[in-house]
Short mmCIF file of C-alpha atoms in Angstrom, two decimals:
data_model
loop_
_atom_site.label_atom_id
_atom_site.label_comp_id
_atom_site.label_asym_id
_atom_site.label_seq_id
_atom_site.Cartn_x
_atom_site.Cartn_y
_atom_site.Cartn_z
CA MET R 1 82.55 123.74 118.24
CA GLU R 2 86.24 123.81 117.40
CA ALA R 3 85.56 126.00 114.35
CA ARG R 4 84.53 128.80 116.72
CA ASN R 5 87.78 128.40 118.61
CA PHE R 6 89.88 128.42 115.44
CA VAL R 7 88.08 131.35 113.79
CA THR R 8 88.58 133.38 116.96
CA ALA R 9 92.25 132.36 117.14
CA ARG R 10 92.78 133.36 113.51
CA GLU R 11 91.33 136.79 114.14
CA MET R 12 93.57 137.16 117.20
CA VAL R 13 96.61 136.56 115.00
CA GLN R 14 95.45 138.57 112.01
CA GLN R 15 93.80 141.49 113.82
CA GLY R 16 95.51 141.47 117.22
CA ASN R 17 92.27 140.90 119.19
CA TRP R 18 93.95 139.00 122.03
CA LEU R 19 92.22 140.48 125.10
CA LEU R 20 88.89 141.34 123.50
CA PRO R 21 88.47 138.45 121.05
CA THR R 22 86.19 138.54 118.03
CA MET R 23 84.58 135.77 116.01
CA ASN R 24 83.58 136.72 112.49
CA ASP R 25 84.34 140.34 113.46
CA LEU R 26 81.82 140.28 116.33
CA PRO R 27 82.73 140.26 120.05
CA ARG R 28 83.46 136.73 121.26
CA VAL R 29 83.53 136.75 125.05
CA THR R 30 81.06 133.91 125.57
CA LYS R 31 83.91 131.49 126.35
CA PRO R 32 87.10 132.34 128.26
CA PRO R 33 90.08 132.68 125.95
CA LEU R 34 92.85 130.38 127.24
CA PRO R 35 92.32 127.50 124.75
CA THR R 36 91.94 130.05 121.97
CA TRP R 37 95.15 131.81 123.05
CA LEU R 38 96.97 128.48 122.85
CA SER R 39 95.63 127.84 119.34
CA ALA R 40 96.62 131.37 118.30
CA VAL R 41 100.13 130.85 119.71
CA MET R 42 100.42 127.67 117.63
CA MET R 43 99.41 129.69 114.56
CA LYS R 44 102.09 132.25 115.36
CA VAL R 45 104.81 129.70 116.06
CA SER R 46 104.07 127.51 113.04
CA GLY R 47 103.31 130.39 110.67
CA ASN R 48 100.27 128.41 109.50
CA VAL R 49 96.72 129.55 110.26
CA ASP R 50 95.02 126.67 108.43
CA SER R 51 96.62 123.43 109.68
CA LEU R 52 94.13 121.52 111.84
CA ALA R 53 96.90 119.24 113.13
CA VAL R 54 98.82 122.25 114.44
CA LEU R 55 95.72 123.84 115.96
CA ARG R 56 94.64 120.63 117.69
CA PHE R 57 98.05 120.05 119.24
CA PRO R 58 97.26 122.01 122.46
CA ALA R 59 94.18 119.84 123.07
CA GLY R 60 96.24 116.68 122.59
CA LEU R 61 98.83 118.06 125.00
CA ALA R 62 96.10 118.87 127.55
CA ALA R 63 94.74 115.31 127.30
CA SER R 64 98.25 113.91 127.79
CA CYS R 65 98.76 116.16 130.81
CA MET R 66 95.44 114.99 132.26
CA VAL R 67 96.69 111.39 132.10
CA PHE R 68 99.96 112.40 133.78
CA PHE R 69 98.05 114.28 136.50
CA MET R 70 95.90 111.19 137.06
CA PHE R 71 99.05 109.11 137.55
CA GLY R 72 100.51 111.61 140.02
CA PHE R 73 97.28 112.03 141.98
CA SER R 74 96.73 108.26 142.12
CA ARG R 75 100.02 107.79 143.93
CA LYS R 76 98.54 109.63 146.92
CA PHE R 77 95.93 106.88 147.33
CA ALA R 78 97.68 103.76 146.05
CA LYS R 79 98.94 100.88 148.18
CA ASN R 80 101.05 99.45 145.35
CA THR R 81 103.03 100.77 142.40
CA LEU R 82 100.77 99.27 139.72
CA SER R 83 97.47 101.00 140.54
CA PRO R 84 98.55 104.54 139.49
CA PHE R 85 99.70 103.20 136.13
CA LEU R 86 96.42 101.34 135.59
CA ASN R 87 94.32 104.35 136.64
CA ALA R 88 96.15 106.51 134.11
CA LEU R 89 95.85 103.79 131.45
CA VAL R 90 92.08 103.55 131.96
CA LEU R 91 91.67 107.33 131.68
CA ALA R 92 93.89 107.51 128.59
CA SER R 93 91.84 104.84 126.82
CA CYS R 94 88.37 106.20 127.70
CA PHE R 95 86.56 107.15 124.52
CA TYR R 96 85.83 110.77 125.37
CA VAL R 97 89.36 111.50 126.56
CA ILE R 98 90.65 110.31 123.18
CA PHE R 99 87.86 112.08 121.29
CA LEU R 100 88.17 115.45 123.04
CA GLY R 101 91.96 115.21 122.96
CA ARG R 102 91.70 115.29 119.17
CA GLN R 103 89.32 118.26 119.02
CA GLY R 104 90.22 121.90 119.58
CA THR R 105 87.44 122.54 122.11
CA TRP R 106 87.42 123.84 125.67
CA ASP R 107 86.43 120.83 127.79
CA ILE R 108 89.72 118.96 127.89
CA PHE R 109 91.60 122.09 129.03
CA CYS R 110 89.37 123.06 131.95
CA HIS R 111 89.13 119.52 133.36
CA SER R 112 92.85 118.85 132.96
CA PHE R 113 93.77 122.02 134.86
CA MET R 114 91.16 121.23 137.53
CA LEU R 115 92.55 117.73 138.07
CA LEU R 116 95.98 119.30 138.60
CA GLY R 117 94.45 121.81 141.03
CA ILE R 118 92.72 119.06 143.03
CA TRP R 119 95.92 117.01 143.16
CA TRP R 120 97.92 119.92 144.55
CA LEU R 121 95.12 120.98 146.89
CA HIS R 122 95.04 117.45 148.31
CA LYS R 123 98.83 117.53 148.80
CA GLY R 124 98.46 120.82 150.64
CA TRP R 125 95.72 119.42 152.88
CA HIS R 126 97.47 116.22 153.84
CA GLY R 127 101.13 117.21 153.88
CA THR R 128 103.15 116.70 157.04
CA LYS R 129 103.62 120.44 157.37
CA GLN R 130 102.08 123.63 156.05
CA ASN R 131 103.37 124.13 152.52
CA TYR R 132 101.90 127.19 150.87
CA GLY R 133 103.47 126.26 147.52
CA TRP R 134 100.91 123.49 146.96
CA PHE R 135 98.03 125.83 147.75
CA LEU R 136 99.45 128.52 145.48
CA GLY R 137 99.87 125.99 142.67
CA ALA R 138 96.34 124.70 143.22
CA GLY R 139 94.96 128.23 142.93
CA LEU R 140 96.96 128.84 139.74
CA ALA R 141 95.70 125.60 138.15
CA MET R 142 92.10 126.30 139.15
CA GLY R 143 92.38 129.83 137.80
CA LEU R 144 93.59 128.44 134.48
CA SER R 145 90.63 126.05 134.54
CA PHE R 146 88.31 129.05 134.90
CA LEU R 147 90.10 130.77 132.02
CA SER R 148 89.41 127.67 129.93
CA LYS R 149 85.65 127.26 130.40
CA GLY R 150 84.46 129.39 133.28
CA PRO R 151 82.90 127.67 136.30
CA VAL R 152 82.10 124.39 134.49
CA SER R 153 84.89 122.33 136.03
CA PHE R 154 84.33 123.86 139.47
CA TYR R 155 80.80 122.44 139.37
CA THR R 156 81.52 119.10 137.69
CA VAL R 157 84.95 118.16 139.10
CA LEU R 158 85.83 120.22 142.18
CA LEU R 159 82.42 120.20 143.88
CA PRO R 160 81.92 116.39 143.59
CA PHE R 161 85.49 115.92 144.89
CA LEU R 162 84.78 118.15 147.89
CA ILE R 163 81.48 116.41 148.63
CA ALA R 164 83.18 113.00 148.62
CA SER R 165 86.12 114.31 150.66
CA PHE R 166 83.97 115.70 153.46
CA ILE R 167 81.86 112.52 153.56
CA CYS R 168 84.78 110.09 153.66
CA PHE R 169 87.67 111.94 155.31
CA ASP R 170 88.26 113.86 158.49
CA SER R 171 87.99 117.55 157.64
CA GLY R 172 90.40 118.46 160.43
CA ASP R 173 93.39 118.75 158.07
CA ALA R 174 91.47 121.11 155.81
CA ARG R 175 90.36 123.28 158.75
CA ARG R 176 93.90 123.47 160.10
CA ARG R 177 95.16 124.55 156.68
CA TRP R 178 92.62 127.35 156.31
CA LYS R 179 95.33 129.88 155.50
CA GLY R 180 96.50 127.75 152.61
CA MET R 181 92.94 127.32 151.38
CA LEU R 182 92.46 131.07 151.56
CA LEU R 183 95.60 131.46 149.43
CA THR R 184 94.13 128.99 146.90
CA PHE R 185 90.86 130.92 146.79
CA VAL R 186 92.55 134.31 146.33
CA THR R 187 94.93 132.99 143.66
CA THR R 188 92.05 131.38 141.78
CA LEU R 189 90.10 134.62 141.96
CA ILE R 190 93.01 136.69 140.64
CA VAL R 191 94.06 134.34 137.84
CA GLY R 192 90.57 133.32 136.77
CA GLY R 193 88.89 136.68 137.31
CA ALA R 194 91.38 139.03 135.66
CA TRP R 195 90.15 138.54 132.10
CA PRO R 196 86.39 138.65 132.88
CA LEU R 197 86.99 141.86 134.85
CA TYR R 198 88.91 143.34 131.93
CA VAL R 199 86.06 142.48 129.57
CA PHE R 200 83.47 143.95 131.92
CA LEU R 201 85.41 147.20 132.29
CA ASN R 202 85.84 147.58 128.52
CA MET R 203 82.55 146.10 127.24
CA PRO R 204 80.05 146.23 130.16
CA ASP R 205 76.92 145.87 128.04
CA VAL R 206 78.30 142.90 126.08
CA ALA R 207 79.61 141.22 129.24
CA THR R 208 76.25 141.58 131.01
CA ALA R 209 74.35 140.23 128.00
CA VAL R 210 76.71 137.24 127.72
CA ALA R 211 76.33 136.43 131.43
CA GLN R 212 72.54 136.44 131.12
CA THR R 213 72.58 134.35 127.94
CA GLU R 214 75.02 131.75 129.26
CA SER R 215 73.20 131.30 132.58
CA GLY R 216 69.96 130.78 130.68
CA SER R 217 71.52 128.31 128.23
CA TRP R 218 72.02 125.75 131.01
CA ILE R 219 68.23 125.69 131.34
CA ASN R 220 66.95 126.26 127.81
CA ARG R 221 69.34 124.55 125.36
CA ASN R 222 69.81 120.83 124.66
CA VAL R 223 67.36 119.88 127.40
CA ARG R 224 67.40 116.16 128.19
CA PRO R 225 65.67 114.04 130.88
CA PHE R 226 67.15 113.65 134.35
CA TRP R 227 68.33 110.06 133.65
CA TYR R 228 70.12 110.95 130.42
CA TYR R 229 73.59 110.25 131.86
CA TRP R 230 72.77 107.03 133.71
CA ASN R 231 74.27 104.88 130.95
CA PHE R 232 77.64 106.57 131.45
CA PRO R 233 79.72 103.33 131.63
CA ALA R 234 78.83 102.69 127.97
CA HIS R 235 80.51 105.97 127.01
CA SER R 236 83.83 104.83 128.46
CA GLY R 237 84.38 102.56 125.47
CA ILE R 238 86.34 99.42 126.28
CA TRP R 239 85.70 99.67 130.03
CA LEU R 240 81.94 99.07 129.86
CA VAL R 241 81.94 95.70 131.65
CA MET R 242 84.45 96.71 134.31
CA GLY R 243 82.66 100.06 134.72
CA VAL R 244 79.40 98.33 135.56
CA VAL R 245 81.12 95.88 137.90
CA VAL R 246 82.77 98.58 140.04
CA LEU R 247 79.34 100.08 140.73
CA VAL R 248 78.06 96.84 142.29
CA TRP R 249 78.73 97.84 145.88
CA PRO R 250 78.52 94.41 147.62
CA TYR R 251 80.97 92.89 145.14
CA ALA R 252 83.31 95.79 144.39
CA ARG R 253 83.72 97.45 147.80
CA PRO R 254 85.59 94.67 149.68
CA ARG R 255 87.86 94.08 146.68
CA ILE R 256 88.77 97.68 145.80
CA ASN R 257 89.08 98.63 149.49
CA GLN R 258 92.11 96.37 149.62
CA LEU R 259 93.90 98.91 147.43
CA THR R 260 92.24 102.29 147.96
CA ASN R 261 89.24 104.06 149.50
CA TYR R 262 86.35 102.66 147.46
CA ASN R 263 83.64 104.79 149.06
CA PHE R 264 85.49 108.03 148.34
CA PHE R 265 85.80 107.43 144.61
CA LEU R 266 82.30 105.97 144.35
CA PHE R 267 80.77 109.03 146.08
CA TRP R 268 82.89 111.32 143.87
CA LEU R 269 81.58 109.54 140.76
CA LEU R 270 77.95 109.48 141.89
CA ALA R 271 78.08 113.13 142.98
CA ALA R 272 79.44 114.10 139.55
CA ILE R 273 76.68 112.19 137.75
CA LEU R 274 74.00 113.63 140.05
CA LEU R 275 75.20 117.22 139.62
CA LEU R 276 75.36 116.78 135.86
CA SER R 277 71.87 115.24 135.85
CA VAL R 278 70.14 118.09 137.66
CA VAL R 279 71.24 120.59 134.98
CA PRO R 280 68.63 120.58 132.17
CA GLU R 281 71.21 121.12 129.42
CA LYS R 282 72.96 117.82 128.67
CA LYS R 283 75.47 116.63 126.11
CA VAL R 284 77.33 113.34 126.17
CA ARG R 285 80.73 115.04 126.09
CA TYR R 286 79.84 116.76 129.37
CA LEU R 287 80.39 113.34 130.99
CA LEU R 288 84.17 113.75 130.78
CA PRO R 289 84.53 114.85 134.46
CA ALA R 290 82.86 111.64 135.64
CA PHE R 291 85.55 109.54 134.01
CA ILE R 292 88.17 110.84 136.46
CA PRO R 293 86.79 108.99 139.54
CA PHE R 294 85.55 106.23 137.20
CA SER R 295 89.18 105.61 136.15
CA PHE R 296 90.28 105.36 139.80
CA LEU R 297 87.68 102.67 140.43
CA VAL R 298 88.29 100.63 137.28
CA GLY R 299 92.08 100.93 137.54
CA ASN R 300 92.13 99.69 141.11
CA TYR R 301 89.74 96.85 140.25
CA LEU R 302 92.12 95.76 137.48
CA SER R 303 94.97 95.93 139.99
CA TYR R 304 92.94 93.69 142.32
CA LEU R 305 92.37 91.12 139.54
CA ILE R 306 96.06 91.07 138.65
CA ASP R 307 96.95 90.49 142.30
CA VAL R 308 94.45 87.71 143.04
CA TYR R 309 95.19 85.81 139.83
CA LYS R 310 98.88 86.03 140.62
CA LYS R 311 98.18 84.58 144.07
CA LYS R 312 95.62 82.11 142.63
CA SER R 313 93.05 83.35 145.12
CA GLU R 314 90.40 84.56 142.68
CA THR R 315 86.74 83.84 143.40
CA ALA R 316 84.14 82.30 141.12
CA TRP R 317 82.63 85.74 140.42
CA ASP R 318 86.08 87.11 139.56
CA ARG R 319 86.48 84.33 136.99
CA ARG R 320 83.01 84.87 135.51
CA ILE R 321 83.50 88.61 135.10
CA LEU R 322 86.94 88.26 133.53
CA LEU R 323 85.72 85.51 131.20
CA THR R 324 82.78 87.65 130.05
CA ASN R 325 85.09 90.57 129.32
CA THR R 326 87.56 88.31 127.50
CA ILE R 327 84.88 86.73 125.29
CA ILE R 328 83.60 90.17 124.25
CA PHE R 329 87.03 91.42 123.18
CA LEU R 330 88.02 88.11 121.63
CA ALA R 331 84.93 88.38 119.42
CA ILE R 332 85.68 92.02 118.59
CA ALA R 333 89.32 91.33 117.65
CA PHE R 334 88.31 88.37 115.50
CA SER R 335 85.51 90.35 113.80
CA VAL R 336 87.47 93.51 112.95
CA PRO R 337 89.17 92.07 109.81
CA ILE R 338 85.80 90.75 108.63
CA ALA R 339 84.31 94.22 109.07
CA CYS R 340 87.33 95.72 107.29
CA TYR R 341 86.70 93.46 104.31
CA PHE R 342 83.04 94.42 103.89
CA GLN R 343 83.31 98.10 104.86
CA PHE R 344 86.69 99.12 103.44
CA TYR R 345 88.35 96.57 101.18
CA ARG R 346 85.34 95.78 98.97
CA HIS R 347 84.75 99.50 98.39
CA GLY R 348 88.35 100.25 97.47
CA LEU R 349 89.07 102.15 100.67
CA MET R 350 91.79 99.72 101.79
CA SER R 351 94.62 98.20 99.75
CA THR R 352 95.28 94.47 99.70
CA THR R 353 98.53 94.95 101.60
CA TYR R 354 96.83 97.01 104.30
CA PHE R 355 93.99 94.50 104.56
CA VAL R 356 96.40 91.59 105.02
CA PHE R 357 98.28 93.62 107.63
CA CYS R 358 95.03 94.27 109.54
CA LEU R 359 94.03 90.62 109.25
CA LEU R 360 97.31 89.47 110.78
CA LEU R 361 97.34 92.24 113.38
CA TYR R 362 93.83 91.72 114.73
CA TRP R 363 93.87 87.95 114.66
CA THR R 364 97.22 88.11 116.50
CA LEU R 365 95.57 90.37 119.09
CA ALA R 366 92.66 87.90 119.30
CA TRP R 367 95.13 85.08 119.91
CA GLY R 368 96.86 87.18 122.56
CA ILE R 369 93.59 87.91 124.37
CA GLY R 370 92.71 84.23 124.47
CA TYR R 371 96.22 83.12 125.40
CA TYR R 372 96.75 85.63 128.19
CA HIS R 373 93.37 84.77 129.69
CA LYS R 374 94.18 81.08 129.60
CA THR R 375 97.59 81.61 131.22
CA LYS R 376 96.08 84.08 133.73
CA SER R 377 98.49 86.85 132.67
CA ILE R 378 96.00 89.57 133.53
CA LEU R 379 98.26 92.59 133.04
CA LEU R 380 99.21 91.41 129.54
CA LEU R 381 95.54 90.71 128.85
CA VAL R 382 94.63 94.29 129.82
CA LEU R 383 97.45 95.74 127.73
CA THR R 384 96.37 93.68 124.71
CA ILE R 385 92.80 94.95 124.99
CA VAL R 386 94.08 98.53 125.21
CA ALA R 387 96.27 97.89 122.16
CA LEU R 388 93.18 96.61 120.30
CA ASN R 389 91.35 99.82 121.22
CA ALA R 390 94.27 102.03 120.15
CA THR R 391 94.73 100.36 116.77
CA VAL R 392 91.04 100.74 115.92
CA TYR R 393 91.20 104.46 116.72
CA PHE R 394 94.44 105.23 114.92
CA LEU R 395 94.54 102.70 112.06
CA LEU R 396 90.90 102.25 111.06
CA TYR R 397 88.99 105.33 112.18
CA PRO R 398 90.70 107.60 109.58
CA LEU R 399 89.54 105.21 106.83
CA ALA R 400 85.90 105.67 107.82
CA SER R 401 85.60 109.22 106.47
CA PRO R 402 84.16 108.16 103.07
CA LEU R 403 81.53 106.09 104.91
CA ILE R 404 80.50 109.08 107.02
CA TYR R 405 80.91 111.82 104.44
CA LYS R 406 79.10 110.42 101.40
CA ASN R 407 78.67 113.48 99.20
CA PRO R 408 80.54 112.75 95.93
CA ASN R 409 79.98 116.35 94.78
CA HIS R 410 81.40 117.97 97.91
CA GLN R 411 83.21 121.24 97.29
CA SER R 412 84.86 122.89 100.26
CA LEU R 413 84.37 126.61 100.57
CA THR R 414 88.14 126.93 100.97
CA SER R 415 88.24 127.12 97.16
CA VAL R 416 86.41 130.45 97.30
CA ARG R 417 89.64 132.07 98.49
CA ASN R 418 91.11 131.63 95.00
CA LEU R 419 88.32 133.43 93.15
CA PRO R 420 89.64 136.67 91.59
CA ASP R 421 86.50 138.59 92.58
CA MET R 422 87.17 137.85 96.27
CA LYS R 423 90.33 139.90 96.46
CA GLY R 424 89.72 143.11 98.39
CA ALA R 425 85.92 142.69 98.38
CA ASP R 426 83.74 142.78 101.48
CA LEU R 427 81.87 139.54 102.19
CA TYR R 428 78.24 139.32 103.34
CA TYR R 429 75.52 136.79 104.07
CA LEU R 430 71.78 137.39 104.39
CA ASN R 431 70.56 137.21 107.97
CA ASP R 432 67.10 136.03 106.94
CA GLN R 433 68.64 132.68 105.97
CA ASN R 434 69.96 131.87 109.47
CA GLU R 435 73.38 132.76 110.85
CA ILE R 436 76.29 131.48 108.82
CA ARG R 437 77.98 128.56 110.60
CA MET R 438 81.53 129.07 111.83
CA GLU R 439 82.66 125.98 109.90
CA ARG R 440 81.86 127.89 106.72
CA VAL R 441 83.60 131.07 107.95
CA TRP R 442 86.66 128.97 108.80
CA GLU R 443 86.69 127.57 105.27
CA ILE R 444 86.14 130.96 103.61
CA GLY R 445 89.18 132.29 105.45
CA ARG R 446 88.01 135.71 106.65
CA PRO R 447 85.01 137.41 108.29
CA VAL R 448 81.64 137.35 106.53
CA LYS R 449 79.48 140.31 107.56
CA GLN R 450 75.78 140.13 108.21
CA TRP R 451 73.46 141.90 105.79
CA PRO R 452 70.65 142.98 108.16
CA VAL R 453 67.90 142.59 105.62
CA THR R 454 64.77 144.66 105.98
CA ASP R 455 64.57 145.12 102.23
CA LYS R 456 66.68 142.99 99.89
CA CYS R 457 66.64 145.88 97.44
CA GLN R 458 68.63 148.06 99.85
CA PRO R 459 72.26 146.78 99.74
CA PRO R 460 74.48 147.31 102.81
CA GLN R 461 77.09 149.40 100.99
CA ALA R 462 77.49 151.41 97.80
CA THR R 463 80.53 149.55 96.48
CA PRO R 464 80.55 146.03 94.95
CA PHE R 465 80.64 143.15 97.44
CA ILE R 466 80.44 139.34 97.58
CA LEU R 467 77.27 137.72 98.88
CA PHE R 468 76.83 134.13 100.15
CA THR R 469 73.27 132.79 99.89
CA LYS R 470 71.49 129.45 100.00
CA GLN R 471 69.10 130.47 97.23
CA PRO R 472 69.92 131.41 93.64
CA PRO R 473 70.34 135.19 93.36
CA GLU R 474 67.75 135.42 90.59
CA GLN R 475 65.13 134.21 93.08
CA LEU R 476 66.27 136.51 95.85
CA PHE R 477 66.53 139.68 93.79
CA GLU R 478 63.85 139.29 91.14
CA ALA R 479 61.99 142.27 92.62
CA CYS R 480 65.08 144.51 92.46
CA PRO R 481 65.81 145.07 88.77
CA THR R 482 67.01 148.65 89.15
CA GLN R 483 68.62 148.95 92.58
CA LEU R 484 71.43 146.43 92.06
CA ARG R 485 73.00 144.08 89.59
CA TYR R 486 74.38 140.66 90.43
CA GLU R 487 76.73 138.16 88.87
CA LEU R 488 76.81 134.51 90.02
CA ILE R 489 80.49 133.62 90.20
CA ALA R 490 80.47 130.16 91.89
CA THR R 491 78.36 127.50 93.58
CA PHE R 492 79.51 125.12 96.29
CA ASP R 493 77.86 121.85 97.36
CA TYR R 494 79.38 122.43 100.76
CA ARG R 495 78.13 119.63 103.06
CA ARG R 496 80.27 116.51 103.19
CA GLU R 497 77.50 114.33 104.60
CA LYS R 498 74.95 114.71 101.81
CA SER R 499 74.47 116.41 98.47
CA GLY R 500 72.05 119.20 97.67
CA ASP R 501 72.96 121.96 100.16
CA ILE R 502 74.34 124.74 97.99
CA TYR R 503 76.01 128.04 98.72
CA TYR R 504 75.65 130.53 95.87
CA VAL R 505 78.49 133.04 95.70
CA SER R 506 77.53 136.20 93.85
CA ARG R 507 79.13 139.54 93.12
CA LEU R 508 76.61 142.33 93.79
CA ILE R 509 77.02 145.71 92.20
CA PRO R 510 74.77 148.44 93.63
CA ASP R 511 73.43 150.93 91.07
CA SER R 512 75.64 154.00 91.60
CA ASN R 513 72.99 156.22 90.00
CA LYS R 514 70.41 155.37 92.63
CA ASN R 515 70.38 156.45 96.25
CA ILE R 516 70.63 153.18 98.16
CA ASN R 517 69.08 154.73 101.25
CA GLU R 518 66.03 155.80 99.30
CA ASN R 519 62.79 154.05 100.24
#
């Protein structure tokens, strides 16, 4: 997905298509442009249109802001100073927050802006006096959320929040602040609607077609069963055990209610899962909005455990749950160096020094997990588990690439940029071999036009051009001995995962003595 964002951003910078974006020289108005604008700005500022680290920086910043917004919003509900920190810590260490924060896609932007909008909307509702600044800010943030991924976050974050709010809280404050809410609505409409309106006025046919296609995609693409998301605690990563526990209403409610409104965050979470479940199109990364209320629940439960262990008032069930969680992570920390030996060190992917470092690091973390559980230092236990999670992501995950991408003959299409025949030539692919993926266009470095084939013997232009195909040119053009000549200039085994998928790069030379439009 991020390749589409980066190709569009590159064409913004190179061709100036900022308000009417293109992707591979075709209109790209399917997704709102804010994340792409930010990537394009990074290209401009850095002077580098190819660095993935530079282009992913805005997504990392959005994920960091989401964690900060969680901390700020949590303070409105917390009865102690520790819970906001723990809520933010849980969110920051959830798998999909880390994963999407490292990818240049749209999701992390729209949900981060929406969390900010909800925080400020809540401050406007429950302030001691009417403060239109909070409502204006909420409208601005929600408008930016719309500019990031359309109405997605309104449906998956805002609507569940509103459902839970009107179930659990007196709506009198909201009704009394109707003028502020109107300001939020109008601001959201102006900020979020300006670009779609501009597109509609300039490209009405394209805008209408995109609206019809996108509304249908929620029903027709990636269809999964209704219960597809019901295992959502597993997708939180290290918070699986605690995530299941906070859903056990008879156990969790009296404990979390000591620190915050348990029912509110539970209803917010369940409403988010239900609304996601009723949409036929489902992808695991769409669960990200559910981890906002999930983090409130888990963070406050951790705060409860820290408090009762400090007071030595924990129950038998508290001890059982904490022991189960500790045993799981003790086993993981102890096993990581063993896995490193068999997966990395034996295959030459890890040096002896690095292996010894990992051995000492993870067995030290294992000791810390056991020690802090024994001494009932629950905060230090939680921080050690988070440190274990962070080191796996940042120290070991980068080493796994050769295990995932196993093609020893891989040749990136970025090398095609250096071919002499590429300079100044138009690039094409055959549309009867499926649409060229944006990952390949990103690697090639510039747009690749579609050859709308009705007859392979009728080339798209009269001057020489470069053609990308997945079949050898002699097979494709064996019936065209007189209309065109071809020269195979390179082949690329382009897939990193497996060998055998080849792109053939050929230089085609139409016969200038023959009318190419002739039947």
